[in-house]
Amino acid sequence: MKARVADQHDTAASWLTAEKLEELRPIIEANAQAIVDKEVAAWTPEFRAALRKLREGGIENRS
Amino acid sequence: MNEAFYESILSGKHMMFWFESIGRESIIKAILFRPTSEPDTYKMLLGDLDPDGSINVESRSNNGDTEKVLSIAARSIVFFLSDHPEAKVVIEASTESRARLYQIAIGREMEDLGNYLNILGFHGEKPEAFQSGKNYKKIIVSLKTDQLNF
């Protein structure tokens, strides 16, 4: 079992390099932004108002 | 902690973190903080990272290391806020089970960092101070403004 996990670890690590991540970074960020934009589009006016109030310091959790 | 996570801490402005989820299999996870149309407001995404750069935020890998993954996700919020002290981080749970997991992870971090973080939970559209044991559809994490002057 240990050897199997080690092999799988190697498989994942084989593409996870700093260079590969830098190469992929614009694609990853664009993909993430597309997901975020879609989810944010669904935010309600009430939730946006709560965010605005939080930015203005109107909501603070003092716990 | 995960070696890849250490590398990501040292990289950039803490907008993106990556690490290996090592359980039944080895999965590359990514955590990203992306700006939204609201000022100073960012959304956190956690998902599986594929070699083509796509992120699967819906995956339920059941890899057996959920606690570690959530712990890293919670720490990434702290690293991000350290570089973006004005930011409000919105975390949205896509499912009830995810909401429960986020609640557990954030509740645990509150024990250490509750004095420094402002954490609000949303039931519907009404915010309330985050309470451990309650599931929220949306959570907003920010630094307490009165803790910014050292």
PDB file of C-alpha atoms in Angstrom:
ATOM      1  CA  MET A   1       0.000   0.000   0.000  1.00  0.00           C
ATOM      2  CA  LYS A   2       2.793   2.361   0.891  1.00  0.00           C
ATOM      3  CA  ALA A   3       4.529   1.713  -2.443  1.00  0.00           C
ATOM      4  CA  ARG A   4       1.283   2.265  -4.303  1.00  0.00           C
ATOM      5  CA  VAL A   5       0.755   5.625  -2.640  1.00  0.00           C
ATOM      6  CA  ALA A   6       4.356   6.574  -3.394  1.00  0.00           C
ATOM      7  CA  ASP A   7       3.870   5.717  -7.073  1.00  0.00           C
ATOM      8  CA  GLN A   8       0.731   7.803  -7.278  1.00  0.00           C
ATOM      9  CA  HIS A   9       2.487  10.653  -5.512  1.00  0.00           C
ATOM     10  CA  ASP A  10       5.187  10.521  -8.157  1.00  0.00           C
ATOM     11  CA  THR A  11       2.581  10.570 -10.917  1.00  0.00           C
ATOM     12  CA  ALA A  12       0.998  13.761  -9.620  1.00  0.00           C
ATOM     13  CA  ALA A  13       4.326  15.385  -8.841  1.00  0.00           C
ATOM     14  CA  SER A  14       5.571  14.650 -12.348  1.00  0.00           C
ATOM     15  CA  TRP A  15       3.603  17.563 -13.769  1.00  0.00           C
ATOM     16  CA  LEU A  16       3.586  19.775 -10.685  1.00  0.00           C
ATOM     17  CA  THR A  17       6.677  21.853 -11.233  1.00  0.00           C
ATOM     18  CA  ALA A  18       7.196  25.535 -10.597  1.00  0.00           C
ATOM     19  CA  GLU A  19       7.860  26.063 -14.313  1.00  0.00           C
ATOM     20  CA  LYS A  20       4.699  24.267 -15.350  1.00  0.00           C
ATOM     21  CA  LEU A  21       2.646  26.235 -12.861  1.00  0.00           C
ATOM     22  CA  GLU A  22       4.058  29.535 -14.093  1.00  0.00           C
ATOM     23  CA  GLU A  23       3.236  28.469 -17.638  1.00  0.00           C
ATOM     24  CA  LEU A  24      -0.298  27.549 -16.607  1.00  0.00           C
ATOM     25  CA  ARG A  25      -0.876  30.482 -14.276  1.00  0.00           C
ATOM     26  CA  PRO A  26      -2.675  32.739 -16.836  1.00  0.00           C
ATOM     27  CA  ILE A  27      -4.910  29.828 -17.870  1.00  0.00           C
ATOM     28  CA  ILE A  28      -5.639  28.830 -14.279  1.00  0.00           C
ATOM     29  CA  GLU A  29      -6.431  32.414 -13.332  1.00  0.00           C
ATOM     30  CA  ALA A  30      -8.671  32.903 -16.364  1.00  0.00           C
ATOM     31  CA  ASN A  31     -10.540  29.683 -15.614  1.00  0.00           C
ATOM     32  CA  ALA A  32     -10.944  30.670 -11.972  1.00  0.00           C
ATOM     33  CA  GLN A  33     -12.117  34.167 -12.898  1.00  0.00           C
ATOM     34  CA  ALA A  34     -14.765  32.732 -15.218  1.00  0.00           C
ATOM     35  CA  ILE A  35     -16.117  30.592 -12.371  1.00  0.00           C
ATOM     36  CA  VAL A  36     -16.046  33.531  -9.967  1.00  0.00           C
ATOM     37  CA  ASP A  37     -17.742  35.921 -12.393  1.00  0.00           C
ATOM     38  CA  LYS A  38     -20.565  33.434 -12.926  1.00  0.00           C
ATOM     39  CA  GLU A  39     -21.096  32.946  -9.197  1.00  0.00           C
ATOM     40  CA  VAL A  40     -20.843  36.654  -8.406  1.00  0.00           C
ATOM     41  CA  ALA A  41     -23.469  37.406 -11.060  1.00  0.00           C
ATOM     42  CA  ALA A  42     -25.899  35.459  -8.881  1.00  0.00           C
ATOM     43  CA  TRP A  43     -25.297  37.593  -5.780  1.00  0.00           C
ATOM     44  CA  THR A  44     -28.461  39.352  -4.698  1.00  0.00           C
ATOM     45  CA  PRO A  45     -28.794  43.098  -4.065  1.00  0.00           C
ATOM     46  CA  GLU A  46     -29.269  42.272  -0.366  1.00  0.00           C
ATOM     47  CA  PHE A  47     -25.963  40.422  -0.195  1.00  0.00           C
ATOM     48  CA  ARG A  48     -24.195  43.217  -2.044  1.00  0.00           C
ATOM     49  CA  ALA A  49     -25.694  45.703   0.398  1.00  0.00           C
ATOM     50  CA  ALA A  50     -24.320  43.638   3.298  1.00  0.00           C
ATOM     51  CA  LEU A  51     -20.884  43.679   1.663  1.00  0.00           C
ATOM     52  CA  ARG A  52     -21.077  47.440   1.264  1.00  0.00           C
ATOM     53  CA  LYS A  53     -22.043  47.831   4.909  1.00  0.00           C
ATOM     54  CA  LEU A  54     -19.136  45.618   5.930  1.00  0.00           C
ATOM     55  CA  ARG A  55     -16.715  47.731   3.866  1.00  0.00           C
ATOM     56  CA  GLU A  56     -18.043  50.845   5.523  1.00  0.00           C
ATOM     57  CA  GLY A  57     -17.441  49.322   8.937  1.00  0.00           C
ATOM     58  CA  GLY A  58     -21.096  48.893   9.745  1.00  0.00           C
ATOM     59  CA  ILE A  59     -20.780  45.199  10.546  1.00  0.00           C
ATOM     60  CA  GLU A  60     -18.117  43.955  12.919  1.00  0.00           C
ATOM     61  CA  ASN A  61     -17.947  40.666  14.723  1.00  0.00           C
ATOM     62  CA  ARG A  62     -16.588  41.406  18.164  1.00  0.00           C
ATOM     63  CA  SER A  63     -16.643  37.820  19.379  1.00  0.00           C
TER      64      SER A  63
ATOM     65  CA  MET B   1       2.957  20.917   6.021  1.00  0.00           C
ATOM     66  CA  ASN B   2       2.728  20.088   2.342  1.00  0.00           C
ATOM     67  CA  GLU B   3       5.946  20.945   0.489  1.00  0.00           C
ATOM     68  CA  ALA B   4       4.130  22.298  -2.546  1.00  0.00           C
ATOM     69  CA  PHE B   5       2.107  24.563  -0.269  1.00  0.00           C
ATOM     70  CA  TYR B   6       5.319  26.027   1.119  1.00  0.00           C
ATOM     71  CA  GLU B   7       6.456  26.790  -2.421  1.00  0.00           C
ATOM     72  CA  SER B   8       3.188  28.533  -3.184  1.00  0.00           C
ATOM     73  CA  ILE B   9       3.444  30.645  -0.030  1.00  0.00           C
ATOM     74  CA  LEU B  10       6.715  32.004  -1.341  1.00  0.00           C
ATOM     75  CA  SER B  11       5.303  32.707  -4.776  1.00  0.00           C
ATOM     76  CA  GLY B  12       3.587  35.944  -5.752  1.00  0.00           C
ATOM     77  CA  LYS B  13       1.094  37.947  -3.741  1.00  0.00           C
ATOM     78  CA  HIS B  14      -0.733  35.021  -2.184  1.00  0.00           C
ATOM     79  CA  MET B  15      -3.445  35.068  -4.854  1.00  0.00           C
ATOM     80  CA  MET B  16      -2.913  31.410  -5.683  1.00  0.00           C
ATOM     81  CA  PHE B  17      -1.848  28.415  -3.627  1.00  0.00           C
ATOM     82  CA  TRP B  18      -1.363  24.839  -4.660  1.00  0.00           C
ATOM     83  CA  PHE B  19      -0.621  21.646  -2.828  1.00  0.00           C
ATOM     84  CA  GLU B  20      -0.919  17.909  -3.076  1.00  0.00           C
ATOM     85  CA  SER B  21      -3.780  16.098  -1.466  1.00  0.00           C
ATOM     86  CA  ILE B  22      -2.215  12.780  -0.600  1.00  0.00           C
ATOM     87  CA  GLY B  23      -4.723  10.198   0.475  1.00  0.00           C
ATOM     88  CA  ARG B  24      -6.044   7.254  -1.442  1.00  0.00           C
ATOM     89  CA  GLU B  25      -4.558   8.955  -4.483  1.00  0.00           C
ATOM     90  CA  SER B  26      -2.490  12.033  -5.174  1.00  0.00           C
ATOM     91  CA  ILE B  27      -4.454  15.051  -6.366  1.00  0.00           C
ATOM     92  CA  ILE B  28      -3.199  18.546  -7.054  1.00  0.00           C
ATOM     93  CA  LYS B  29      -5.419  21.091  -5.343  1.00  0.00           C
ATOM     94  CA  ALA B  30      -5.495  24.808  -6.037  1.00  0.00           C
ATOM     95  CA  ILE B  31      -6.822  27.655  -3.950  1.00  0.00           C
ATOM     96  CA  LEU B  32      -7.362  30.967  -5.710  1.00  0.00           C
ATOM     97  CA  PHE B  33      -8.474  34.372  -4.556  1.00  0.00           C
ATOM     98  CA  ARG B  34     -10.053  36.271  -7.425  1.00  0.00           C
ATOM     99  CA  PRO B  35     -11.389  39.819  -7.503  1.00  0.00           C
ATOM    100  CA  THR B  36     -15.096  40.453  -7.919  1.00  0.00           C
ATOM    101  CA  SER B  37     -17.122  43.369  -9.209  1.00  0.00           C
ATOM    102  CA  GLU B  38     -17.468  44.558  -5.588  1.00  0.00           C
ATOM    103  CA  PRO B  39     -14.589  46.757  -4.321  1.00  0.00           C
ATOM    104  CA  ASP B  40     -12.036  45.022  -2.084  1.00  0.00           C
ATOM    105  CA  THR B  41     -14.062  41.823  -2.326  1.00  0.00           C
ATOM    106  CA  TYR B  42     -12.510  38.535  -3.400  1.00  0.00           C
ATOM    107  CA  LYS B  43     -13.902  35.064  -3.820  1.00  0.00           C
ATOM    108  CA  MET B  44     -11.988  32.027  -2.691  1.00  0.00           C
ATOM    109  CA  LEU B  45     -12.058  28.972  -4.914  1.00  0.00           C
ATOM    110  CA  LEU B  46     -10.860  25.532  -3.889  1.00  0.00           C
ATOM    111  CA  GLY B  47     -10.715  22.793  -6.475  1.00  0.00           C
ATOM    112  CA  ASP B  48      -8.782  20.068  -8.216  1.00  0.00           C
ATOM    113  CA  LEU B  49      -6.196  21.375 -10.659  1.00  0.00           C
ATOM    114  CA  ASP B  50      -5.781  19.509 -13.924  1.00  0.00           C
ATOM    115  CA  PRO B  51      -2.610  19.541 -16.039  1.00  0.00           C
ATOM    116  CA  ASP B  52      -4.395  21.647 -18.677  1.00  0.00           C
ATOM    117  CA  GLY B  53      -5.020  24.433 -16.146  1.00  0.00           C
ATOM    118  CA  SER B  54      -8.688  23.753 -15.597  1.00  0.00           C
ATOM    119  CA  ILE B  55     -10.083  23.751 -12.074  1.00  0.00           C
ATOM    120  CA  ASN B  56     -12.815  21.446 -10.941  1.00  0.00           C
ATOM    121  CA  VAL B  57     -14.568  23.066  -8.008  1.00  0.00           C
ATOM    122  CA  GLU B  58     -17.414  20.559  -8.006  1.00  0.00           C
ATOM    123  CA  SER B  59     -15.290  17.458  -7.530  1.00  0.00           C
ATOM    124  CA  ARG B  60     -15.771  15.328  -4.459  1.00  0.00           C
ATOM    125  CA  SER B  61     -12.519  13.451  -4.387  1.00  0.00           C
ATOM    126  CA  ASN B  62     -13.134  11.715  -1.025  1.00  0.00           C
ATOM    127  CA  ASN B  63      -9.390  11.317  -0.798  1.00  0.00           C
ATOM    128  CA  GLY B  64      -9.316  10.648   2.924  1.00  0.00           C
ATOM    129  CA  ASP B  65      -7.475  13.836   3.918  1.00  0.00           C
ATOM    130  CA  THR B  66     -10.317  16.339   4.070  1.00  0.00           C
ATOM    131  CA  GLU B  67      -9.183  17.793   7.388  1.00  0.00           C
ATOM    132  CA  LYS B  68      -5.702  18.549   6.029  1.00  0.00           C
ATOM    133  CA  VAL B  69      -7.112  20.111   2.866  1.00  0.00           C
ATOM    134  CA  LEU B  70      -9.440  22.357   4.857  1.00  0.00           C
ATOM    135  CA  SER B  71      -6.683  23.308   7.257  1.00  0.00           C
ATOM    136  CA  ILE B  72      -4.493  24.410   4.349  1.00  0.00           C
ATOM    137  CA  ALA B  73      -7.431  26.316   2.847  1.00  0.00           C
ATOM    138  CA  ALA B  74      -8.003  28.157   6.129  1.00  0.00           C
ATOM    139  CA  ARG B  75      -4.310  29.031   6.394  1.00  0.00           C
ATOM    140  CA  SER B  76      -4.269  30.294   2.827  1.00  0.00           C
ATOM    141  CA  ILE B  77      -6.959  32.820   3.792  1.00  0.00           C
ATOM    142  CA  VAL B  78      -4.692  34.152   6.524  1.00  0.00           C
ATOM    143  CA  PHE B  79      -1.722  34.422   4.140  1.00  0.00           C
ATOM    144  CA  PHE B  80      -3.911  36.170   1.576  1.00  0.00           C
ATOM    145  CA  LEU B  81      -5.274  38.657   4.123  1.00  0.00           C
ATOM    146  CA  SER B  82      -1.768  39.397   5.351  1.00  0.00           C
ATOM    147  CA  ASP B  83      -0.998  40.744   1.869  1.00  0.00           C
ATOM    148  CA  HIS B  84      -4.456  42.267   1.292  1.00  0.00           C
ATOM    149  CA  PRO B  85      -5.530  43.662   4.657  1.00  0.00           C
ATOM    150  CA  GLU B  86      -8.515  45.536   3.211  1.00  0.00           C
ATOM    151  CA  ALA B  87      -9.912  42.473   1.498  1.00  0.00           C
ATOM    152  CA  LYS B  88     -13.187  40.754   2.251  1.00  0.00           C
ATOM    153  CA  VAL B  89     -13.018  37.078   1.287  1.00  0.00           C
ATOM    154  CA  VAL B  90     -16.287  35.447   0.299  1.00  0.00           C
ATOM    155  CA  ILE B  91     -16.552  31.687   0.632  1.00  0.00           C
ATOM    156  CA  GLU B  92     -19.596  30.040  -0.875  1.00  0.00           C
ATOM    157  CA  ALA B  93     -20.507  26.433  -0.289  1.00  0.00           C
ATOM    158  CA  SER B  94     -21.906  24.719  -3.346  1.00  0.00           C
ATOM    159  CA  THR B  95     -23.556  21.980  -1.293  1.00  0.00           C
ATOM    160  CA  GLU B  96     -24.796  21.383   2.246  1.00  0.00           C
ATOM    161  CA  SER B  97     -21.978  18.916   2.891  1.00  0.00           C
ATOM    162  CA  ARG B  98     -19.394  21.474   1.828  1.00  0.00           C
ATOM    163  CA  ALA B  99     -21.040  24.094   4.028  1.00  0.00           C
ATOM    164  CA  ARG B 100     -20.637  21.737   6.970  1.00  0.00           C
ATOM    165  CA  LEU B 101     -16.955  21.138   6.159  1.00  0.00           C
ATOM    166  CA  TYR B 102     -16.227  24.861   5.822  1.00  0.00           C
ATOM    167  CA  GLN B 103     -17.992  25.477   9.103  1.00  0.00           C
ATOM    168  CA  ILE B 104     -15.794  22.910  10.833  1.00  0.00           C
ATOM    169  CA  ALA B 105     -12.553  24.249   9.331  1.00  0.00           C
ATOM    170  CA  ILE B 106     -13.304  27.892  10.041  1.00  0.00           C
ATOM    171  CA  GLY B 107     -14.572  27.093  13.517  1.00  0.00           C
ATOM    172  CA  ARG B 108     -11.252  25.404  14.263  1.00  0.00           C
ATOM    173  CA  GLU B 109      -9.225  28.354  12.984  1.00  0.00           C
ATOM    174  CA  MET B 110     -11.357  30.720  15.054  1.00  0.00           C
ATOM    175  CA  GLU B 111      -9.909  29.136  18.175  1.00  0.00           C
ATOM    176  CA  ASP B 112      -6.480  30.504  17.211  1.00  0.00           C
ATOM    177  CA  LEU B 113      -7.319  33.528  15.096  1.00  0.00           C
ATOM    178  CA  GLY B 114     -10.726  34.658  16.277  1.00  0.00           C
ATOM    179  CA  ASN B 115      -9.266  37.783  17.836  1.00  0.00           C
ATOM    180  CA  TYR B 116      -7.889  38.896  14.485  1.00  0.00           C
ATOM    181  CA  LEU B 117     -10.588  37.857  12.036  1.00  0.00           C
ATOM    182  CA  ASN B 118     -14.033  39.215  11.414  1.00  0.00           C
ATOM    183  CA  ILE B 119     -16.091  36.236  10.273  1.00  0.00           C
ATOM    184  CA  LEU B 120     -19.701  36.580   9.219  1.00  0.00           C
ATOM    185  CA  GLY B 121     -22.058  33.807   8.253  1.00  0.00           C
ATOM    186  CA  PHE B 122     -25.074  34.269   6.043  1.00  0.00           C
ATOM    187  CA  HIS B 123     -28.351  32.481   6.433  1.00  0.00           C
ATOM    188  CA  GLY B 124     -30.132  33.710   3.375  1.00  0.00           C
ATOM    189  CA  GLU B 125     -29.233  37.384   3.114  1.00  0.00           C
ATOM    190  CA  LYS B 126     -28.901  38.175   6.818  1.00  0.00           C
ATOM    191  CA  PRO B 127     -25.346  38.309   8.210  1.00  0.00           C
ATOM    192  CA  GLU B 128     -24.532  37.198  11.716  1.00  0.00           C
ATOM    193  CA  ALA B 129     -21.356  36.639  13.705  1.00  0.00           C
ATOM    194  CA  PHE B 130     -19.997  33.225  12.745  1.00  0.00           C
ATOM    195  CA  GLN B 131     -20.943  30.542  15.239  1.00  0.00           C
ATOM    196  CA  SER B 132     -19.287  27.141  15.349  1.00  0.00           C
ATOM    197  CA  GLY B 133     -21.767  24.374  14.714  1.00  0.00           C
ATOM    198  CA  LYS B 134     -23.950  26.386  12.362  1.00  0.00           C
ATOM    199  CA  ASN B 135     -23.848  25.856   8.621  1.00  0.00           C
ATOM    200  CA  TYR B 136     -23.814  28.904   6.404  1.00  0.00           C
ATOM    201  CA  LYS B 137     -24.327  29.182   2.674  1.00  0.00           C
ATOM    202  CA  LYS B 138     -21.933  32.128   2.482  1.00  0.00           C
ATOM    203  CA  ILE B 139     -19.126  33.195   4.795  1.00  0.00           C
ATOM    204  CA  ILE B 140     -17.146  36.435   4.678  1.00  0.00           C
ATOM    205  CA  VAL B 141     -13.721  36.614   6.303  1.00  0.00           C
ATOM    206  CA  SER B 142     -11.775  39.821   6.807  1.00  0.00           C
ATOM    207  CA  LEU B 143      -9.240  41.237   9.223  1.00  0.00           C
ATOM    208  CA  LYS B 144     -10.607  43.073  12.213  1.00  0.00           C
ATOM    209  CA  THR B 145      -9.795  46.689  11.534  1.00  0.00           C
ATOM    210  CA  ASP B 146      -8.865  47.398  15.140  1.00  0.00           C
ATOM    211  CA  GLN B 147      -6.129  44.754  14.890  1.00  0.00           C
ATOM    212  CA  LEU B 148      -4.317  46.438  12.009  1.00  0.00           C
ATOM    213  CA  ASN B 149      -2.316  48.854  14.157  1.00  0.00           C
ATOM    214  CA  PHE B 150       0.439  47.036  15.992  1.00  0.00           C
TER     215      PHE B 150
END
